Structures are given as C-alpha cells and as structure tokens.
CSV table of C-alpha atoms in Angstrom, one decimal:
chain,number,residue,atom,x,y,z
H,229,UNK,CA,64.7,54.6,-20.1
H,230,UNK,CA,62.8,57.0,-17.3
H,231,UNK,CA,61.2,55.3,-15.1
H,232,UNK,CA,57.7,56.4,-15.8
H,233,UNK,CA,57.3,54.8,-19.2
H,234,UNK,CA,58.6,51.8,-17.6
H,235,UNK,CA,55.9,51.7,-15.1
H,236,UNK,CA,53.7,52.6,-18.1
H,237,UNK,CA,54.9,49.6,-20.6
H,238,UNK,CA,54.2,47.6,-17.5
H,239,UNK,CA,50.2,48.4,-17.1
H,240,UNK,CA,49.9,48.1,-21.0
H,241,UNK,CA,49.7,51.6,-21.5
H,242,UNK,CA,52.3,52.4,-23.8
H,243,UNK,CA,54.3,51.0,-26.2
H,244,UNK,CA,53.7,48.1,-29.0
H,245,UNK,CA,52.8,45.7,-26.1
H,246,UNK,CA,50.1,48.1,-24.5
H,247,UNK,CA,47.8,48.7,-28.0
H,248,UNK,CA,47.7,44.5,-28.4
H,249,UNK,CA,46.5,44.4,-25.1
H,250,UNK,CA,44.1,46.8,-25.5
H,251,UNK,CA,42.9,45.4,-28.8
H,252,UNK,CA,42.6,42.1,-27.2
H,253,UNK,CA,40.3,43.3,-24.3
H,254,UNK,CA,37.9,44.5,-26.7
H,255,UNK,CA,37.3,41.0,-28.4
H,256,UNK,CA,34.5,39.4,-26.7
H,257,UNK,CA,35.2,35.7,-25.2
H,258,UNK,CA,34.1,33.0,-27.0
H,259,UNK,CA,33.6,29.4,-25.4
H,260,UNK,CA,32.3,26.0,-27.0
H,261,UNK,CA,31.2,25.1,-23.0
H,262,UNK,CA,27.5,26.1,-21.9
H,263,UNK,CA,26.7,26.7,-18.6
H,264,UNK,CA,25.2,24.0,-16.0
H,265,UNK,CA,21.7,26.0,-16.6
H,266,UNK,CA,22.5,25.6,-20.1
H,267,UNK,CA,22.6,21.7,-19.9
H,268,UNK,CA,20.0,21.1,-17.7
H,269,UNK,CA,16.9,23.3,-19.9
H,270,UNK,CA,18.7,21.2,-23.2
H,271,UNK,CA,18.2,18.1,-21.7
H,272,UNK,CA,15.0,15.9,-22.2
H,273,UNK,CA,13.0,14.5,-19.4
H,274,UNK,CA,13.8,10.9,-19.0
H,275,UNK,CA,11.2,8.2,-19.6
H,276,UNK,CA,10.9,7.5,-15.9
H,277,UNK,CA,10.1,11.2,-14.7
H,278,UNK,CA,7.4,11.3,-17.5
H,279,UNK,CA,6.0,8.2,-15.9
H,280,UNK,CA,6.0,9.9,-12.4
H,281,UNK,CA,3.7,12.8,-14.0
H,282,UNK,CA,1.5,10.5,-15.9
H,283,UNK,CA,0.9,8.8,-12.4
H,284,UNK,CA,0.4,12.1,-10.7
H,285,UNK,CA,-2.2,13.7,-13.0
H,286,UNK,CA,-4.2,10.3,-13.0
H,287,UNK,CA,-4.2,10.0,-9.6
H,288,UNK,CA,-6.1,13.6,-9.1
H,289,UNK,CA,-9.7,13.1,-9.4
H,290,UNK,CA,-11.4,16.8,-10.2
H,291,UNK,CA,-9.5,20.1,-10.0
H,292,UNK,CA,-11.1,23.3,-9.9
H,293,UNK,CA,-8.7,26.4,-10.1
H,294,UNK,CA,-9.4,29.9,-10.3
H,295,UNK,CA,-6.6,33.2,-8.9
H,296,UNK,CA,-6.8,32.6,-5.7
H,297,UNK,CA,-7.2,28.7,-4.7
H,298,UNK,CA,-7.4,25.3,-5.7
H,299,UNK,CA,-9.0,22.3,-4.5
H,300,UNK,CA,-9.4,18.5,-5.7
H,301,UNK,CA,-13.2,17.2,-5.5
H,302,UNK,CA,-13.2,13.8,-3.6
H,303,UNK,CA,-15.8,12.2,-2.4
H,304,UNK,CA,-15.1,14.1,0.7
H,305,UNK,CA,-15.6,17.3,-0.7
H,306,UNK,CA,-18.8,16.2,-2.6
H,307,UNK,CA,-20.6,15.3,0.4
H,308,UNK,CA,-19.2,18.8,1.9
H,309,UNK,CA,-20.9,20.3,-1.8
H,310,UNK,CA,-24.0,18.7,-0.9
H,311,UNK,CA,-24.3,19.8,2.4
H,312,UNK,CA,-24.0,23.4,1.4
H,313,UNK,CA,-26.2,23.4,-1.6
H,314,UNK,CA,-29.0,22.2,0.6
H,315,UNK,CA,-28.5,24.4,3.9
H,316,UNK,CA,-26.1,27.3,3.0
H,317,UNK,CA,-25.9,28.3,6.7
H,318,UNK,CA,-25.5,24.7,7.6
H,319,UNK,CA,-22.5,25.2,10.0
H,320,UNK,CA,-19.3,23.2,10.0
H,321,UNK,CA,-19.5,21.7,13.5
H,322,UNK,CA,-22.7,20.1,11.9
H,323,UNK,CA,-21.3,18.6,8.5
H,324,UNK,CA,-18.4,17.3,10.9
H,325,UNK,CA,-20.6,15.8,12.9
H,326,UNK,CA,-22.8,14.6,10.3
H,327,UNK,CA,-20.2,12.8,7.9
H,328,UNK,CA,-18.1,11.7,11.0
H,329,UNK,CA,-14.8,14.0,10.3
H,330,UNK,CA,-12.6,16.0,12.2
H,331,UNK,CA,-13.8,19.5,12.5
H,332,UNK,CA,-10.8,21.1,11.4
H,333,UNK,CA,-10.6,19.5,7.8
H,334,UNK,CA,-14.2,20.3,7.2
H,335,UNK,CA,-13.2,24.1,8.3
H,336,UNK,CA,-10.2,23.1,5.8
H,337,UNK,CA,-11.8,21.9,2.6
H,338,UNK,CA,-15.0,24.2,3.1
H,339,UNK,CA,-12.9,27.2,2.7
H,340,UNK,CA,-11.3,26.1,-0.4
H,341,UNK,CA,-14.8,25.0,-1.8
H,342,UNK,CA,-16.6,28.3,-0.9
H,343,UNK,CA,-13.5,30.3,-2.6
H,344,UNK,CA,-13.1,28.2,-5.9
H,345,UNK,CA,-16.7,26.6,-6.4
H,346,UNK,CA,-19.8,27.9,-4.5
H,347,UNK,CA,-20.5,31.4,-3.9
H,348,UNK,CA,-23.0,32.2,-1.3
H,349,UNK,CA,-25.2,35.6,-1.9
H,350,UNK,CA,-28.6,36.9,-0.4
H,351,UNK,CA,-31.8,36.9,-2.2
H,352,UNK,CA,-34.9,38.9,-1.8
H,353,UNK,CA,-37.9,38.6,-2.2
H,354,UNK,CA,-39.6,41.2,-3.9
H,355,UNK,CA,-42.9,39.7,-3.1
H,356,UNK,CA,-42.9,40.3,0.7
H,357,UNK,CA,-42.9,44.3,-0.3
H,358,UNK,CA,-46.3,43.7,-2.0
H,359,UNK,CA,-44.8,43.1,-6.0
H,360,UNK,CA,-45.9,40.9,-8.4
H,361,UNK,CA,-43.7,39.4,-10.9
H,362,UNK,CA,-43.9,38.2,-14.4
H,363,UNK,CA,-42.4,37.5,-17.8
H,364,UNK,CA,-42.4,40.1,-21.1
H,365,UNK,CA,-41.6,38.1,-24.3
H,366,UNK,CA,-41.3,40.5,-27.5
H,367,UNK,CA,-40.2,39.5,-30.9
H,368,UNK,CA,-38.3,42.3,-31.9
H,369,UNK,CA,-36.8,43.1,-35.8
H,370,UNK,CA,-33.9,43.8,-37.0
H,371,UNK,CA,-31.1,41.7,-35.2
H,372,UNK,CA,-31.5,44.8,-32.3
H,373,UNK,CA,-33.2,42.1,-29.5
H,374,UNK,CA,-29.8,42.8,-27.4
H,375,UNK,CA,-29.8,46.4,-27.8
H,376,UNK,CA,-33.8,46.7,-27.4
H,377,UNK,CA,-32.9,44.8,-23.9
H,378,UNK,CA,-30.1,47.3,-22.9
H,379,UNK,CA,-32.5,50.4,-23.8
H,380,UNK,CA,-35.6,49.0,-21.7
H,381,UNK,CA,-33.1,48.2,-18.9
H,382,UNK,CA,-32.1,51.9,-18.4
H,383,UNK,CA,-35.6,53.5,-19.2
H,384,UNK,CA,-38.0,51.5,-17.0
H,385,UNK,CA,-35.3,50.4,-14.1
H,386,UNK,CA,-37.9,50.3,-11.8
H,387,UNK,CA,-40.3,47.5,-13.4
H,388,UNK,CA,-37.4,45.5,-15.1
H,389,UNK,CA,-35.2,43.1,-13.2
H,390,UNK,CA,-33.1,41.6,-15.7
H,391,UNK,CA,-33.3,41.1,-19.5
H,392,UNK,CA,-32.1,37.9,-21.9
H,393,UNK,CA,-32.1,36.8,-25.5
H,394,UNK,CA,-33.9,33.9,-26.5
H,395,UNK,CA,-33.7,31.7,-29.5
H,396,UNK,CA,-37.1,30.4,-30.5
H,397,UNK,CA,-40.2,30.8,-32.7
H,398,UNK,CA,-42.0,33.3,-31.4
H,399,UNK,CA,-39.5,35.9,-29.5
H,400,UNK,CA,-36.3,36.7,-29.0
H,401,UNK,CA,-36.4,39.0,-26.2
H,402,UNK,CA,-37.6,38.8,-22.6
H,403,UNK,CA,-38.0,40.7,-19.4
H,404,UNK,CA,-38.2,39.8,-16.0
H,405,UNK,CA,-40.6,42.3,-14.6
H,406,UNK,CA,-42.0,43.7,-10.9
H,407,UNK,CA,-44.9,45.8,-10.4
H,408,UNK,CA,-47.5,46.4,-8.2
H,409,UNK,CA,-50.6,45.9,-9.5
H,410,UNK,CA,-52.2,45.3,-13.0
H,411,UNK,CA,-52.8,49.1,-14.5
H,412,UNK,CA,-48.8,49.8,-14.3
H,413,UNK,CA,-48.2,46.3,-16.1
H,414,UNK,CA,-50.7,47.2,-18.7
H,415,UNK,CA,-49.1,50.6,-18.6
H,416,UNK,CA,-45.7,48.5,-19.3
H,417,UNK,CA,-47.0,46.4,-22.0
H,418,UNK,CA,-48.3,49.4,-23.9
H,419,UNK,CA,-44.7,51.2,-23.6
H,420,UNK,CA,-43.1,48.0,-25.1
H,421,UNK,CA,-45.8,47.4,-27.9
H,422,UNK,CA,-45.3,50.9,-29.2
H,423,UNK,CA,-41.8,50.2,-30.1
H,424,UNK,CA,-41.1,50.3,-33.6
H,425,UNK,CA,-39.1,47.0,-33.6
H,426,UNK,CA,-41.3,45.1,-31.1
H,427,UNK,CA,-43.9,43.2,-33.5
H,428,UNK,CA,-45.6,41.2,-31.2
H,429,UNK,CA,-45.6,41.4,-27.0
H,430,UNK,CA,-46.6,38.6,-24.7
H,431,UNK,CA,-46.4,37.9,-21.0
H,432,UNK,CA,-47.0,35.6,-18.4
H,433,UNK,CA,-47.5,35.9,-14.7
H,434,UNK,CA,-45.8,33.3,-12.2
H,435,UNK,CA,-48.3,32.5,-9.6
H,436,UNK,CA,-46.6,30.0,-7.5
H,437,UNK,CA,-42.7,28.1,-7.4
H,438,UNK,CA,-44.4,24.5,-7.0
H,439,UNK,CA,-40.6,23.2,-6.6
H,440,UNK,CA,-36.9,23.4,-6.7
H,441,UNK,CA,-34.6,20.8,-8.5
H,442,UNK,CA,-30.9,23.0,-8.8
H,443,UNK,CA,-29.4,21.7,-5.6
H,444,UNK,CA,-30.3,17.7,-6.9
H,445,UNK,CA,-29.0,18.7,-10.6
H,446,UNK,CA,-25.6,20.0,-9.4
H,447,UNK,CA,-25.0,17.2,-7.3
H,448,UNK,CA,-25.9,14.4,-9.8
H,449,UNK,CA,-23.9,16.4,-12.1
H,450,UNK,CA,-20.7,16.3,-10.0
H,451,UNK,CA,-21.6,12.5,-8.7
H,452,UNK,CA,-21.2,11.6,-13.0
H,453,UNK,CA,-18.1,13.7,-13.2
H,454,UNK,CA,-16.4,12.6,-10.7
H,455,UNK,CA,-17.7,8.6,-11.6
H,456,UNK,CA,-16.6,9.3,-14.9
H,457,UNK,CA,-13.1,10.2,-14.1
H,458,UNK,CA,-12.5,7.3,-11.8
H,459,UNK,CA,-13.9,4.8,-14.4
H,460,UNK,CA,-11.4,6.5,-17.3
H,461,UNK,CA,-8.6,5.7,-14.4
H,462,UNK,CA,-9.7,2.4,-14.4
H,463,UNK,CA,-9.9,1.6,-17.5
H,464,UNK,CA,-6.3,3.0,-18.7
C-alpha cells in the first residue's frame, strides 16, 4: 500500500476506520455527572446557615437604601437626624462635640444620612421681595381638577407657585399663589371664576407662621420606629 493512504488511514481520513471516527465526533458527549457549580446551586441551605441569616436580619435595626448608599438607623444616627433637622448648617465638629463622639464617625454616618435620608435645599422667601401669599380653592367639574391645575400652572406662572388636588366637600383644587398687592389677586380670582369648570372660587390669605412642628414629627416618628423594631426583637 503507498505510503500516503497509510498516513491517511492513520489521521482517520480514509478508509472504513476514518468515516466511524468522523461519525462519532459529531455525537455530542453525554455524562450522568454535573459540574461542582451544578451541585452546589442544587443543594439546599442547611438549617444552621438559615439560622445565621435569621440572626443577622434581626440584629439590624432600620435600613434605609436607595442607588447609591445605605445606612442602618441606630440610636447614633437618630441623634445625628435630630441634630440636622433642627440646625441644617449645624457643623460636624459640633454634633461631635455635642453627643461626645469621635469626629470622624460623625463625618462617617452624616454622609450616609444626608445621601439616603435628608436632603438639604434652599428656600426663599418670596416675602422679603415685597409678595404676599395666599391660597385659591376652586371646585371644579368634570373629573378635570388635575388638568384645570396643569392649565393654570402654565398660563399664570408668575402668580402660581404650585398646584394640588384635594379631596373634600367643598373643592378639589388649590393654588398656592404670590402677588403683589390686592387688584392683581382680584384680577386672579376673576381669571379663575370665569372658567367654565370652576363653580365656585375661594381663597385665604396667610398672615403670619405662628409655629413649626415638622422637625419634632419626624423625629418622634423615627424614635417609634425604631422602638418598635427593638421591642419586635424582643419579643421573638
């Protein structure tokens, strides 16, 4: 036999030999034995690493999570809470020094708070540039209140702040409003009254803010929250 079809009966290439081969490479390979990843996903927690998580998520007290951080609120981080509700410039060197802790985990958890919690913003008074303020309430027909709102927004954005739905006997719509003296409110109430969905306009001016109670509820309300979940600890 020359010696090239010997060379090729030898790679599998020719001959009787060469075509089983070939058939045979085709055939995927089939085992009964999964892979270690295989196992491991199939096989079910054991009773003593549930335990371990049970422990862990009891022992958090009160997470807050958003995209971009996460904190737990202690009772470290309440007083922190506290501290900024009442003086939002309130600097760190002063809570430290205040609640007796090292400067660096007040700079720590104050972070974390202000990124997931509180959000700090600037507020102006529109009264120091000579406006007065008040409230539009208008009953308006036709299941439209929102859309009513969205129209007066755009048309009169320089006497409307903001607009809101209400649920009540009376209204449904109402207007936080600026202006400058009483003819360009009248002037405002007119515009309003001759819509033909409004059916009946009110308004009321705020003369004073005799006081402020948002810093006290949001820190009762996370004192109970937080005593809530330490008693349900507790009591499991």
């Amino acid at each position: 036999m020359p010696r090239k079809s010997r060379i090729d009966e030898s790679n599998g290439t020719g001959g009787t030999y060469g075509k089983e081969a070939s058939k045979n490479s085709e055939l995927p390979f089939k085992s009964n034995n999964k892979s270690k990843s295989q196992r491991i996903v199939n096989r079910k927690p054991s009773n003593r690493l549930t335990n371990n998580i049970k422990r862990e998520i009891n022992s958090r007290d009160f997470n807050y999570k958003n995209e971009t951080d996460q904190f737990t609120l202690d009772r470290i981080n309440l007083k922190i809470v506290e501290e900024l509700i009442t003086n939002g410039d309130i600097k760190s060197s002063e809570i430290a020094a205040k609640l007796k802790i090292p400067l660096s985990t007040i700079q720590r958890r104050r972070t974390r708070i202000e990124k997931s919690l509180l959000r700090k913003k600037y507020h102006m008074d529109l009264t120091l540039l000579g406006y007065r303020t008040a409230q539009i309430f208008v009953d308006v027909q036709g299941g439209r209140a929102r859309e009513t709102g969205e129209e007066l927004l755009k048309k009169y954005d320089r006497n409307v702040v903001n607009a809101s739905t209400r649920i009540n006997s009376g209204n449904n719509l109402c207007l936080e409003v600026v202006y400058n003296g009483s003819d360009e409110l009248h002037f405002l109430l007119e515009e309003i009254k001759s819509l033909p969905l409004a059916t009946n306009v009110d308004w009321s001016e705020q003369v004073m803010v005799i006081g402020d109670n948002l810093s006290g509820i949001i820190r009762n309300s996370l004192t109970d929250k937080l005593n809530h979940i330490h008693a349900t600890k507790i009591s499991v």
